[in-house]
Amino acid sequence: MADLTMTRLYEVMIVLYAISLVFYFTDYFYKQVRARRIAFWLVSFVWVIQSAIILLTFVETKRFPILSLYEGILFYSWLLVTLSIILHCIARVDLPVFIINILGFVFASIFTFMPKRPTGAVGETLISEMLFIHISFAILSYAAFTLTFVFAILYLVLYRLLKQKKWSHLWTRLPSLQQTSNWMNVSFYVGIPMLFISLILGFEWALLTLESLSIFDAKIIGSFIILVLYCCILYVNRKGKLTGTNYAWVHIYAYLLVVANFFLGSSLSRFHLWY
């Protein structure tokens, strides 16, 4: 009965999310205020459903559901929905909210339709507060880099429109080029320390808990490459040698590497016990 209830929640969540994207699309291209309101409330219901799924899983497993790839995808999608709601209410930017919700829908779909595995991906003896904080900060950093990715795309779109002077009513609700650059930087600056803290805690947890640890593990190598890459981006940008569209493109490529490490690194790793 519980499994059937969860399955129905997944199905309702995906349907509502898909409908909300249709309304967001309609609002953006046809400026339908009513459509935007409907889309917002549908996304809010999606957030409630995802929160309910997290809560039910917490009650069932007696721990916060974040210790497997399956659970991590749900938490990541929940973070993206949360960010879209915050941006809608505070910043009131339409296209970034639309793009973030598209990404959220993609990960929610992956969570819903991927094969269900047992939740015992990490042995009970290995679960600790340090591990929980490590994974939490890692996913929070991924959410921050997702925002950087979205605003990098917007920056390129705005730059091209301004350069070619092809401005139309479709783009009047976009933020300015300076605002987009500022938001890209803020999310970038937030993501780096979060990822650094996550890696430090994860490495300490592994040293204290695991009998054997190989630094040549795919997930470890991939995560540290990403951290070094983002630190290099930060350094070169602060030196004034990486700006404008090149800066935006680098963030786009870096985010693709983050996504690849999130999925491929976890599946190839013998150190990370995610299924």
mmCIF file with all atom_site columns, C-alpha atoms in Angstrom, residues 9 18 21-23 39 44 50 58 68 73 76 91 95 133 180 204 207 209 212 245 271 273 275:
data_model
loop_
_atom_site.group_PDB
_atom_site.id
_atom_site.type_symbol
_atom_site.label_atom_id
_atom_site.label_alt_id
_atom_site.label_comp_id
_atom_site.label_asym_id
_atom_site.label_entity_id
_atom_site.label_seq_id
_atom_site.pdbx_PDB_ins_code
_atom_site.Cartn_x
_atom_site.Cartn_y
_atom_site.Cartn_z
_atom_site.occupancy
_atom_site.B_iso_or_equiv
_atom_site.pdbx_formal_charge
_atom_site.auth_seq_id
_atom_site.auth_comp_id
_atom_site.auth_asym_id
_atom_site.auth_atom_id
_atom_site.pdbx_PDB_model_num
ATOM 1  C CA . LEU A 1 9   ? 2.758  10.708 -5.745  1.00 0.00 ? 9   LEU A CA 1
ATOM 2  C CA . ALA A 1 18  ? 4.787  19.074 -17.024 1.00 0.00 ? 18  ALA A CA 1
ATOM 3  C CA . LEU A 1 21  ? 6.035  24.121 -17.837 1.00 0.00 ? 21  LEU A CA 1
ATOM 4  C CA . VAL A 1 22  ? 3.337  24.510 -20.484 1.00 0.00 ? 22  VAL A CA 1
ATOM 5  C CA . PHE A 1 23  ? 1.868  27.458 -18.567 1.00 0.00 ? 23  PHE A CA 1
ATOM 6  C CA . ALA A 1 39  ? 2.322  27.767 -13.336 1.00 0.00 ? 39  ALA A CA 1
ATOM 7  C CA . SER A 1 44  ? 4.347  24.985 -5.533  1.00 0.00 ? 44  SER A CA 1
ATOM 8  C CA . GLN A 1 50  ? 8.456  16.333 -3.240  1.00 0.00 ? 50  GLN A CA 1
ATOM 9  C CA . PHE A 1 58  ? 12.452 9.831  6.283   1.00 0.00 ? 58  PHE A CA 1
ATOM 10 C CA . SER A 1 68  ? 21.943 7.091  -2.341  1.00 0.00 ? 68  SER A CA 1
ATOM 11 C CA . ILE A 1 73  ? 18.490 13.111 -7.395  1.00 0.00 ? 73  ILE A CA 1
ATOM 12 C CA . TYR A 1 76  ? 18.648 17.951 -6.031  1.00 0.00 ? 76  TYR A CA 1
ATOM 13 C CA . ALA A 1 91  ? 13.818 38.474 -8.056  1.00 0.00 ? 91  ALA A CA 1
ATOM 14 C CA . LEU A 1 95  ? 13.214 33.162 -18.133 1.00 0.00 ? 95  LEU A CA 1
ATOM 15 C CA . ILE A 1 133 ? 26.843 16.892 5.859   1.00 0.00 ? 133 ILE A CA 1
ATOM 16 C CA . THR A 1 180 ? 22.853 38.461 -15.081 1.00 0.00 ? 180 THR A CA 1
ATOM 17 C CA . GLU A 1 204 ? 37.914 12.850 6.491   1.00 0.00 ? 204 GLU A CA 1
ATOM 18 C CA . LEU A 1 207 ? 39.828 8.067  6.343   1.00 0.00 ? 207 LEU A CA 1
ATOM 19 C CA . THR A 1 209 ? 35.542 4.948  8.500   1.00 0.00 ? 209 THR A CA 1
ATOM 20 C CA . SER A 1 212 ? 41.002 0.975  2.555   1.00 0.00 ? 212 SER A CA 1
ATOM 21 C CA . THR A 1 245 ? 31.186 35.611 -23.162 1.00 0.00 ? 245 THR A CA 1
ATOM 22 C CA . PHE A 1 271 ? 34.523 4.343  -2.925  1.00 0.00 ? 271 PHE A CA 1
ATOM 23 C CA . LEU A 1 273 ? 28.437 3.382  -2.348  1.00 0.00 ? 273 LEU A CA 1
ATOM 24 C CA . TYR A 1 275 ? 23.296 2.842  -6.401  1.00 0.00 ? 275 TYR A CA 1
#
